[in-house]
Amino acid sequence: MADNTIGRGRAEVQITRSDLGRRVSVRRVAGFSDGRPVFADVVGVLTSWDNGVLTVLDRHSQPQQIAENALVAAKAVPPAPVRRGDRAVAAHLAVESAELQRIAGRGWPGTETGRLGGWTMRAARGFTNRANSVLPEGDPGLPLDQALDRVRDWYGGFGLPAVVQTDVEQPLDAELAGRGWAPGASALFQTAPLAPLVDDAAAGAAGVVLSREPGAGWLARYRRVTDPALAPTALAVLTGGPSVWFATVPGAGGEAPAAIGRCAVDGRWAGLAALEVAPEHRRRGLATAVTAALARAAADEGADLAYLQVEPENEPAIGLYERLGFRTHHRYHYRRQPGA
């Protein structure tokens, strides 16, 4: 469909590809019974529209794929109300760590993936630990030693060491330790209600520019890409995820940005990352302003909870996040294959 619309003459279908990232209400034909159509409804964020198929992330963060020719009615709807108070606090603390890691994995994907039973192997030419490690969920479908051999072989095919991301309290962590898999980088996984961050948006986000792609200035400020050869891979990881936003505080007179940030929206969750402020611009509230702008964008898509990861030794960042309402949900780290 060259005009990016559907159903000419079907005024009840009122969405186009320009509604990507917005909350929509969709009715579709789900099947037939006694020769009559059976309808099904879904409300959620429109995350993609490719090759005649729409993907809507429902309120349970599950992607619902809908063929264009099955649509009966569709329209953009207002964002879901942001939860406030005790219910939101309980919601962000009650979710299991495995579910949070799944969500975070979708928001920071590898450029290559492989499956081994319930395990997901991710690779991205070594760019960041999360995108180059195994997310072990459930049973790999093989005895552990055989599964680890498969993991080593898979990563070896990319010239990478095998690395497994584990919650420090998982039984698997002890199993890996007993097999000589060395601990590496660790992180605190923190969560918070989104409402306090959104409340800061009106006053704090002035001057923050939001976009769907990181511009040259954003990438120049982002300190994790030091090898130009990795830039295309890094860009693929950064722009991966269900619905990604980039925030930039422009520098004065064409200088490099004063601050940047990134947010991946996945249903009710907003994952904040890549929050950086130039040293000469610190202690001016720019980190709070960037966070507020990204939170507003996420809330407009229906998110009401936020997460981020921070190194345990980064005390200034932890202090900032605590002031914004974040609390540590769990701690995880990465274990590397013996001899790597």
mmCIF file of C-alpha atoms in Angstrom:
data_model
loop_
_atom_site.group_PDB
_atom_site.id
_atom_site.type_symbol
_atom_site.label_atom_id
_atom_site.label_comp_id
_atom_site.label_asym_id
_atom_site.label_seq_id
_atom_site.Cartn_x
_atom_site.Cartn_y
_atom_site.Cartn_z
ATOM 1 C CA MET A 1 0.000 0.000 0.000
ATOM 2 C CA ALA A 2 1.898 2.949 -1.307
ATOM 3 C CA ASP A 3 -0.275 5.516 0.442
ATOM 4 C CA ASN A 4 0.276 3.930 3.909
ATOM 5 C CA THR A 5 -3.453 3.757 4.556
ATOM 6 C CA ILE A 6 -5.898 0.908 4.466
ATOM 7 C CA GLY A 7 -9.439 0.349 3.452
ATOM 8 C CA ARG A 8 -10.310 3.243 1.209
ATOM 9 C CA GLY A 9 -13.987 3.792 1.731
ATOM 10 C CA ARG A 10 -13.731 2.122 5.145
ATOM 11 C CA ALA A 11 -13.791 5.204 7.297
ATOM 12 C CA GLU A 12 -13.922 3.132 10.462
ATOM 13 C CA VAL A 13 -10.245 2.222 9.979
ATOM 14 C CA GLN A 14 -8.681 5.507 10.993
ATOM 15 C CA ILE A 15 -5.017 4.689 11.551
ATOM 16 C CA THR A 16 -1.993 4.894 9.266
ATOM 17 C CA ARG A 17 1.698 4.190 9.606
ATOM 18 C CA SER A 18 2.074 7.708 10.984
ATOM 19 C CA ASP A 19 0.416 6.369 14.158
ATOM 20 C CA LEU A 20 3.395 4.130 14.974
ATOM 21 C CA GLY A 21 4.229 4.544 18.645
ATOM 22 C CA ARG A 22 0.692 5.638 19.554
ATOM 23 C CA ARG A 23 -1.903 3.773 21.595
ATOM 24 C CA VAL A 24 -4.611 2.343 19.345
ATOM 25 C CA SER A 25 -7.825 0.381 19.604
ATOM 26 C CA VAL A 26 -8.236 -2.298 16.952
ATOM 27 C CA ARG A 27 -11.084 -4.661 16.059
ATOM 28 C CA ARG A 28 -10.299 -7.542 13.733
ATOM 29 C CA VAL A 29 -11.843 -10.690 12.344
ATOM 30 C CA ALA A 30 -10.393 -13.500 14.474
ATOM 31 C CA GLY A 31 -12.204 -16.359 12.733
ATOM 32 C CA PHE A 32 -15.590 -17.638 11.649
ATOM 33 C CA SER A 33 -18.367 -19.588 13.369
ATOM 34 C CA ASP A 34 -21.341 -20.940 11.433
ATOM 35 C CA GLY A 35 -20.305 -18.787 8.519
ATOM 36 C CA ARG A 36 -20.272 -15.603 10.574
ATOM 37 C CA PRO A 37 -17.185 -13.586 11.511
ATOM 38 C CA VAL A 38 -15.973 -13.658 15.103
ATOM 39 C CA PHE A 39 -14.443 -10.361 16.197
ATOM 40 C CA ALA A 40 -11.647 -9.692 18.661
ATOM 41 C CA ASP A 41 -10.438 -6.402 20.112
ATOM 42 C CA VAL A 42 -7.045 -5.270 21.310
ATOM 43 C CA VAL A 43 -5.879 -1.988 22.804
ATOM 44 C CA GLY A 44 -2.185 -1.228 22.927
ATOM 45 C CA VAL A 45 0.762 0.506 21.300
ATOM 46 C CA LEU A 46 1.184 0.177 17.526
ATOM 47 C CA THR A 47 4.855 -0.832 17.286
ATOM 48 C CA SER A 48 5.230 -1.886 13.651
ATOM 49 C CA TRP A 49 3.413 -2.062 10.318
ATOM 50 C CA ASP A 50 5.279 -4.050 7.707
ATOM 51 C CA ASN A 51 4.393 -6.343 4.818
ATOM 52 C CA GLY A 52 0.660 -6.106 5.453
ATOM 53 C CA VAL A 53 0.916 -6.972 9.161
ATOM 54 C CA LEU A 54 0.395 -4.654 12.151
ATOM 55 C CA THR A 55 1.928 -5.406 15.540
ATOM 56 C CA VAL A 56 0.194 -4.049 18.625
ATOM 57 C CA LEU A 57 1.829 -4.438 22.033
ATOM 58 C CA ASP A 58 -1.069 -5.151 24.395
ATOM 59 C CA ARG A 59 -1.383 -4.188 28.060
ATOM 60 C CA HIS A 60 0.409 -7.386 29.073
ATOM 61 C CA SER A 61 3.415 -6.395 26.899
ATOM 62 C CA GLN A 62 2.582 -9.205 24.459
ATOM 63 C CA PRO A 63 2.840 -8.471 20.715
ATOM 64 C CA GLN A 64 -0.389 -9.090 18.809
ATOM 65 C CA GLN A 65 0.071 -9.466 15.057
ATOM 66 C CA ILE A 66 -2.879 -8.474 12.903
ATOM 67 C CA ALA A 67 -3.210 -8.786 9.147
ATOM 68 C CA GLU A 68 -4.395 -5.645 7.397
ATOM 69 C CA ASN A 69 -7.127 -7.549 5.586
ATOM 70 C CA ALA A 70 -8.550 -8.735 8.930
ATOM 71 C CA LEU A 71 -9.098 -5.205 10.227
ATOM 72 C CA VAL A 72 -12.675 -4.093 10.808
ATOM 73 C CA ALA A 73 -12.118 -0.914 12.806
ATOM 74 C CA ALA A 74 -9.135 0.924 14.238
ATOM 75 C CA LYS A 75 -8.422 4.305 15.745
ATOM 76 C CA ALA A 76 -5.863 6.095 17.886
ATOM 77 C CA VAL A 77 -6.938 6.490 21.512
ATOM 78 C CA PRO A 78 -5.651 8.587 24.416
ATOM 79 C CA PRO A 79 -2.747 7.249 26.454
ATOM 80 C CA ALA A 80 -3.618 5.047 29.398
ATOM 81 C CA PRO A 81 -3.757 6.980 32.683
ATOM 82 C CA VAL A 82 -0.442 6.909 34.517
ATOM 83 C CA ARG A 83 -0.807 4.899 37.719
ATOM 84 C CA ARG A 84 -0.018 6.819 40.854
ATOM 85 C CA GLY A 85 0.329 6.026 44.504
ATOM 86 C CA ASP A 86 0.498 2.652 46.212
ATOM 87 C CA ARG A 87 -0.797 0.579 43.285
ATOM 88 C CA ALA A 88 2.041 1.679 41.029
ATOM 89 C CA VAL A 89 4.617 1.155 43.773
ATOM 90 C CA ALA A 90 3.327 -2.365 44.392
ATOM 91 C CA ALA A 91 3.308 -3.118 40.663
ATOM 92 C CA HIS A 92 6.948 -2.268 40.033
ATOM 93 C CA LEU A 93 8.151 -4.197 43.085
ATOM 94 C CA ALA A 94 5.997 -7.294 42.603
ATOM 95 C CA VAL A 95 7.130 -8.270 39.083
ATOM 96 C CA GLU A 96 9.554 -11.190 38.913
ATOM 97 C CA SER A 97 13.178 -10.587 37.968
ATOM 98 C CA ALA A 98 12.939 -13.030 35.049
ATOM 99 C CA GLU A 99 10.119 -10.987 33.500
ATOM 100 C CA LEU A 100 12.077 -7.771 33.924
ATOM 101 C CA GLN A 101 15.106 -9.298 32.232
ATOM 102 C CA ARG A 102 12.945 -10.434 29.314
ATOM 103 C CA ILE A 103 11.620 -6.903 28.915
ATOM 104 C CA ALA A 104 15.093 -5.396 29.182
ATOM 105 C CA GLY A 105 16.354 -7.896 26.618
ATOM 106 C CA ARG A 106 13.706 -6.802 24.123
ATOM 107 C CA GLY A 107 14.675 -3.191 24.732
ATOM 108 C CA TRP A 108 18.397 -3.797 24.083
ATOM 109 C CA PRO A 109 18.550 -6.640 21.552
ATOM 110 C CA GLY A 110 21.497 -8.375 19.975
ATOM 111 C CA THR A 111 21.907 -8.189 16.226
ATOM 112 C CA GLU A 112 22.135 -12.010 16.171
ATOM 113 C CA THR A 113 20.057 -14.395 18.252
ATOM 114 C CA GLY A 114 19.835 -18.118 18.741
ATOM 115 C CA ARG A 115 17.594 -20.364 20.808
ATOM 116 C CA LEU A 116 18.555 -23.289 23.002
ATOM 117 C CA GLY A 117 15.400 -24.523 24.678
ATOM 118 C CA GLY A 118 14.365 -21.696 27.001
ATOM 119 C CA TRP A 119 17.691 -19.907 26.649
ATOM 120 C CA THR A 120 18.271 -16.987 24.281
ATOM 121 C CA MET A 121 21.775 -16.423 22.926
ATOM 122 C CA ARG A 122 22.502 -12.855 21.832
ATOM 123 C CA ALA A 123 25.465 -11.434 19.928
ATOM 124 C CA ALA A 124 26.385 -7.981 18.592
ATOM 125 C CA ARG A 125 30.097 -8.039 17.807
ATOM 126 C CA GLY A 126 30.924 -7.483 21.482
ATOM 127 C CA PHE A 127 28.992 -4.203 21.841
ATOM 128 C CA THR A 128 27.754 -4.215 25.462
ATOM 129 C CA ASN A 129 27.372 -7.188 27.782
ATOM 130 C CA ARG A 130 23.591 -7.535 27.502
ATOM 131 C CA ALA A 131 23.646 -7.785 23.708
ATOM 132 C CA ASN A 132 26.435 -10.396 23.843
ATOM 133 C CA SER A 133 25.295 -12.839 26.481
ATOM 134 C CA VAL A 134 22.892 -15.696 27.117
ATOM 135 C CA LEU A 135 19.594 -14.897 28.798
ATOM 136 C CA PRO A 136 18.854 -18.226 30.511
ATOM 137 C CA GLU A 137 15.124 -18.742 30.997
ATOM 138 C CA GLY A 138 14.006 -22.145 32.139
ATOM 139 C CA ASP A 139 15.362 -25.380 30.715
ATOM 140 C CA PRO A 140 17.866 -25.320 27.829
ATOM 141 C CA GLY A 141 16.544 -28.725 26.744
ATOM 142 C CA LEU A 142 19.887 -30.423 27.404
ATOM 143 C CA PRO A 143 21.966 -31.414 30.433
ATOM 144 C CA LEU A 144 23.792 -28.307 31.642
ATOM 145 C CA ASP A 145 27.271 -29.339 30.482
ATOM 146 C CA GLN A 146 26.005 -30.123 26.991
ATOM 147 C CA ALA A 147 24.075 -26.851 26.901
ATOM 148 C CA LEU A 148 27.189 -24.901 27.843
ATOM 149 C CA ASP A 149 29.135 -26.661 25.099
ATOM 150 C CA ARG A 150 26.479 -25.555 22.603
ATOM 151 C CA VAL A 151 26.695 -22.016 23.950
ATOM 152 C CA ARG A 152 30.479 -21.941 23.544
ATOM 153 C CA ASP A 153 30.181 -23.243 19.997
ATOM 154 C CA TRP A 154 27.557 -20.655 19.074
ATOM 155 C CA TYR A 155 29.563 -17.706 20.380
ATOM 156 C CA GLY A 156 32.749 -19.143 18.950
ATOM 157 C CA GLY A 157 31.147 -18.867 15.526
ATOM 158 C CA PHE A 158 31.130 -15.078 16.001
ATOM 159 C CA GLY A 159 34.625 -14.941 17.463
ATOM 160 C CA LEU A 160 33.227 -14.110 20.892
ATOM 161 C CA PRO A 161 33.637 -15.697 24.328
ATOM 162 C CA ALA A 162 30.566 -17.333 25.829
ATOM 163 C CA VAL A 163 28.972 -15.173 28.520
ATOM 164 C CA VAL A 164 25.871 -15.926 30.599
ATOM 165 C CA GLN A 165 23.788 -13.252 32.325
ATOM 166 C CA THR A 166 22.552 -14.503 35.694
ATOM 167 C CA ASP A 167 20.710 -13.212 38.717
ATOM 168 C CA VAL A 168 23.133 -13.620 41.618
ATOM 169 C CA GLU A 169 20.462 -15.589 43.511
ATOM 170 C CA GLN A 170 19.702 -18.041 40.694
ATOM 171 C CA PRO A 171 20.745 -21.680 41.219
ATOM 172 C CA LEU A 172 22.345 -21.502 37.761
ATOM 173 C CA ASP A 173 24.798 -18.902 39.055
ATOM 174 C CA ALA A 174 26.183 -21.362 41.593
ATOM 175 C CA GLU A 175 26.326 -24.085 38.924
ATOM 176 C CA LEU A 176 28.375 -21.844 36.649
ATOM 177 C CA ALA A 177 30.658 -20.804 39.481
ATOM 178 C CA GLY A 178 31.326 -24.453 40.257
ATOM 179 C CA ARG A 179 32.339 -25.004 36.640
ATOM 180 C CA GLY A 180 34.849 -22.170 36.669
ATOM 181 C CA TRP A 181 32.805 -19.528 34.846
ATOM 182 C CA ALA A 182 34.299 -16.298 36.189
ATOM 183 C CA PRO A 183 32.132 -13.383 37.375
ATOM 184 C CA GLY A 184 32.426 -10.185 35.390
ATOM 185 C CA ALA A 185 30.521 -6.919 35.274
ATOM 186 C CA SER A 186 27.567 -6.601 37.626
ATOM 187 C CA ALA A 187 24.598 -4.241 37.746
ATOM 188 C CA LEU A 188 21.695 -3.209 39.908
ATOM 189 C CA PHE A 189 18.316 -3.542 38.201
ATOM 190 C CA GLN A 190 16.175 -0.694 39.490
ATOM 191 C CA THR A 191 12.487 0.065 39.017
ATOM 192 C CA ALA A 192 10.145 2.937 39.812
ATOM 193 C CA PRO A 193 6.641 4.232 39.136
ATOM 194 C CA LEU A 194 6.684 6.492 36.090
ATOM 195 C CA ALA A 195 4.310 9.142 37.474
ATOM 196 C CA PRO A 196 6.885 11.118 39.528
ATOM 197 C CA LEU A 197 9.145 11.319 36.474
ATOM 198 C CA VAL A 198 6.306 12.521 34.246
ATOM 199 C CA ASP A 199 5.345 15.139 36.804
ATOM 200 C CA ASP A 200 8.767 16.744 36.301
ATOM 201 C CA ALA A 201 8.332 17.006 32.532
ATOM 202 C CA ALA A 202 6.604 20.383 32.264
ATOM 203 C CA ALA A 203 9.223 22.251 34.291
ATOM 204 C CA GLY A 204 12.313 20.169 33.745
ATOM 205 C CA ALA A 205 12.321 19.085 30.112
ATOM 206 C CA ALA A 206 12.633 22.511 28.469
ATOM 207 C CA GLY A 207 15.220 22.381 25.762
ATOM 208 C CA VAL A 208 15.216 18.588 25.412
ATOM 209 C CA VAL A 209 14.738 17.403 21.835
ATOM 210 C CA LEU A 210 13.169 13.982 21.243
ATOM 211 C CA SER A 211 13.665 11.865 18.148
ATOM 212 C CA ARG A 212 13.252 8.311 16.911
ATOM 213 C CA GLU A 213 16.854 8.046 15.682
ATOM 214 C CA PRO A 214 20.086 9.109 17.358
ATOM 215 C CA GLY A 215 21.643 11.956 15.390
ATOM 216 C CA ALA A 216 25.347 12.480 14.837
ATOM 217 C CA GLY A 217 25.576 14.682 17.918
ATOM 218 C CA TRP A 218 23.857 12.084 20.105
ATOM 219 C CA LEU A 219 26.258 9.391 18.915
ATOM 220 C CA ALA A 220 29.238 11.680 19.453
ATOM 221 C CA ARG A 221 28.236 12.173 23.104
ATOM 222 C CA TYR A 222 27.575 8.462 23.684
ATOM 223 C CA ARG A 223 30.790 7.194 25.268
ATOM 224 C CA ARG A 224 30.360 3.462 24.694
ATOM 225 C CA VAL A 225 31.142 3.561 20.973
ATOM 226 C CA THR A 226 34.908 4.039 20.838
ATOM 227 C CA ASP A 227 35.644 1.878 17.783
ATOM 228 C CA PRO A 228 34.278 3.368 14.521
ATOM 229 C CA ALA A 229 34.062 -0.138 13.065
ATOM 230 C CA LEU A 230 31.431 -0.980 15.698
ATOM 231 C CA ALA A 231 29.260 2.057 14.924
ATOM 232 C CA PRO A 232 26.813 0.258 12.557
ATOM 233 C CA THR A 233 26.324 -2.572 15.067
ATOM 234 C CA ALA A 234 25.890 -0.131 17.931
ATOM 235 C CA LEU A 235 23.286 1.799 15.941
ATOM 236 C CA ALA A 236 21.348 -1.422 15.264
ATOM 237 C CA VAL A 237 21.288 -2.249 18.981
ATOM 238 C CA LEU A 238 20.413 1.286 20.044
ATOM 239 C CA THR A 239 17.488 1.532 17.637
ATOM 240 C CA GLY A 240 16.257 -1.983 18.407
ATOM 241 C CA GLY A 241 13.281 -2.535 20.669
ATOM 242 C CA PRO A 242 9.506 -2.164 20.447
ATOM 243 C CA SER A 243 9.400 1.659 20.577
ATOM 244 C CA VAL A 244 12.593 3.655 21.089
ATOM 245 C CA TRP A 245 13.074 7.353 21.865
ATOM 246 C CA PHE A 246 16.279 9.404 21.978
ATOM 247 C CA ALA A 247 16.650 12.629 23.975
ATOM 248 C CA THR A 248 19.208 15.347 23.321
ATOM 249 C CA VAL A 249 19.987 18.613 25.058
ATOM 250 C CA PRO A 250 21.723 20.555 22.264
ATOM 251 C CA GLY A 251 25.021 22.225 22.987
ATOM 252 C CA ALA A 252 25.403 25.970 22.589
ATOM 253 C CA GLY A 253 26.630 27.310 19.278
ATOM 254 C CA GLY A 254 26.726 23.968 17.519
ATOM 255 C CA GLU A 255 28.812 22.276 20.204
ATOM 256 C CA ALA A 256 28.330 18.619 21.110
ATOM 257 C CA PRO A 257 25.139 17.889 23.066
ATOM 258 C CA ALA A 258 25.169 18.795 26.733
ATOM 259 C CA ALA A 259 23.196 15.652 27.635
ATOM 260 C CA ILE A 260 21.603 12.607 26.038
ATOM 261 C CA GLY A 261 19.394 9.668 26.965
ATOM 262 C CA ARG A 262 17.462 6.755 25.492
ATOM 263 C CA CYS A 263 14.174 5.062 26.346
ATOM 264 C CA ALA A 264 12.663 1.803 25.069
ATOM 265 C CA VAL A 265 8.904 1.550 25.639
ATOM 266 C CA ASP A 266 7.525 -1.968 26.015
ATOM 267 C CA GLY A 267 3.882 -1.996 27.049
ATOM 268 C CA ARG A 268 3.633 -0.517 30.518
ATOM 269 C CA TRP A 269 7.427 -0.471 30.986
ATOM 270 C CA ALA A 270 9.859 2.290 30.008
ATOM 271 C CA GLY A 271 13.519 1.294 29.983
ATOM 272 C CA LEU A 272 15.896 4.216 30.518
ATOM 273 C CA ALA A 273 19.496 3.936 29.337
ATOM 274 C CA ALA A 274 22.458 5.835 27.883
ATOM 275 C CA LEU A 275 21.893 8.787 30.210
ATOM 276 C CA GLU A 276 25.008 10.946 29.867
ATOM 277 C CA VAL A 277 25.819 14.554 30.707
ATOM 278 C CA ALA A 278 28.948 16.347 29.537
ATOM 279 C CA PRO A 279 31.268 16.977 32.515
ATOM 280 C CA GLU A 280 31.116 20.755 32.115
ATOM 281 C CA HIS A 281 27.299 20.678 32.224
ATOM 282 C CA ARG A 282 26.795 18.480 35.277
ATOM 283 C CA ARG A 283 24.873 19.567 38.386
ATOM 284 C CA ARG A 284 22.500 21.657 36.289
ATOM 285 C CA GLY A 285 19.537 19.298 36.382
ATOM 286 C CA LEU A 286 20.022 18.095 32.804
ATOM 287 C CA ALA A 287 19.891 14.400 33.722
ATOM 288 C CA THR A 288 16.549 14.994 35.436
ATOM 289 C CA ALA A 289 15.284 16.987 32.439
ATOM 290 C CA VAL A 290 16.275 14.255 29.970
ATOM 291 C CA THR A 291 14.665 11.593 32.162
ATOM 292 C CA ALA A 292 11.482 13.665 32.444
ATOM 293 C CA ALA A 293 11.204 14.166 28.684
ATOM 294 C CA LEU A 294 11.679 10.461 27.985
ATOM 295 C CA ALA A 295 9.182 9.591 30.718
ATOM 296 C CA ARG A 296 6.606 11.876 29.130
ATOM 297 C CA ALA A 297 7.075 10.189 25.755
ATOM 298 C CA ALA A 298 6.704 6.766 27.379
ATOM 299 C CA ALA A 299 3.619 7.794 29.335
ATOM 300 C CA ASP A 300 2.015 9.066 26.143
ATOM 301 C CA GLU A 301 2.370 5.519 24.801
ATOM 302 C CA GLY A 302 0.720 4.035 27.891
ATOM 303 C CA ALA A 303 3.705 3.171 30.097
ATOM 304 C CA ASP A 304 3.376 3.623 33.865
ATOM 305 C CA LEU A 305 6.494 1.879 35.183
ATOM 306 C CA ALA A 306 10.196 2.469 34.576
ATOM 307 C CA TYR A 307 13.391 0.460 34.862
ATOM 308 C CA LEU A 308 17.104 1.035 34.427
ATOM 309 C CA GLN A 309 20.412 -0.640 35.205
ATOM 310 C CA VAL A 310 23.316 0.971 37.019
ATOM 311 C CA GLU A 311 26.767 -0.196 38.092
ATOM 312 C CA PRO A 312 26.929 -0.775 41.882
ATOM 313 C CA GLU A 313 30.002 1.450 42.182
ATOM 314 C CA ASN A 314 28.398 4.432 40.386
ATOM 315 C CA GLU A 315 27.311 6.210 43.555
ATOM 316 C CA PRO A 316 26.426 9.587 41.954
ATOM 317 C CA ALA A 317 24.055 7.906 39.483
ATOM 318 C CA ILE A 318 22.512 5.740 42.202
ATOM 319 C CA GLY A 319 21.900 8.838 44.290
ATOM 320 C CA LEU A 320 20.189 10.583 41.362
ATOM 321 C CA TYR A 321 17.999 7.592 40.631
ATOM 322 C CA GLU A 322 17.009 7.246 44.288
ATOM 323 C CA ARG A 323 15.893 10.870 44.305
ATOM 324 C CA LEU A 324 13.774 10.117 41.226
ATOM 325 C CA GLY A 325 12.099 7.222 43.041
ATOM 326 C CA PHE A 326 14.053 4.210 41.774
ATOM 327 C CA ARG A 327 14.728 1.279 44.079
ATOM 328 C CA THR A 328 16.886 -1.790 43.508
ATOM 329 C CA HIS A 329 14.775 -4.764 42.452
ATOM 330 C CA HIS A 330 17.581 -7.307 42.055
ATOM 331 C CA ARG A 331 21.255 -7.630 41.210
ATOM 332 C CA TYR A 332 22.718 -9.558 38.306
ATOM 333 C CA HIS A 333 26.082 -10.121 36.702
ATOM 334 C CA TYR A 334 27.783 -11.832 33.791
ATOM 335 C CA ARG A 335 29.806 -15.061 33.946
ATOM 336 C CA ARG A 336 32.408 -15.758 31.288
ATOM 337 C CA GLN A 337 33.508 -19.168 30.074
ATOM 338 C CA PRO A 338 36.702 -20.566 31.644
ATOM 339 C CA GLY A 339 39.895 -19.511 29.924
ATOM 340 C CA ALA A 340 38.322 -16.627 27.968
#
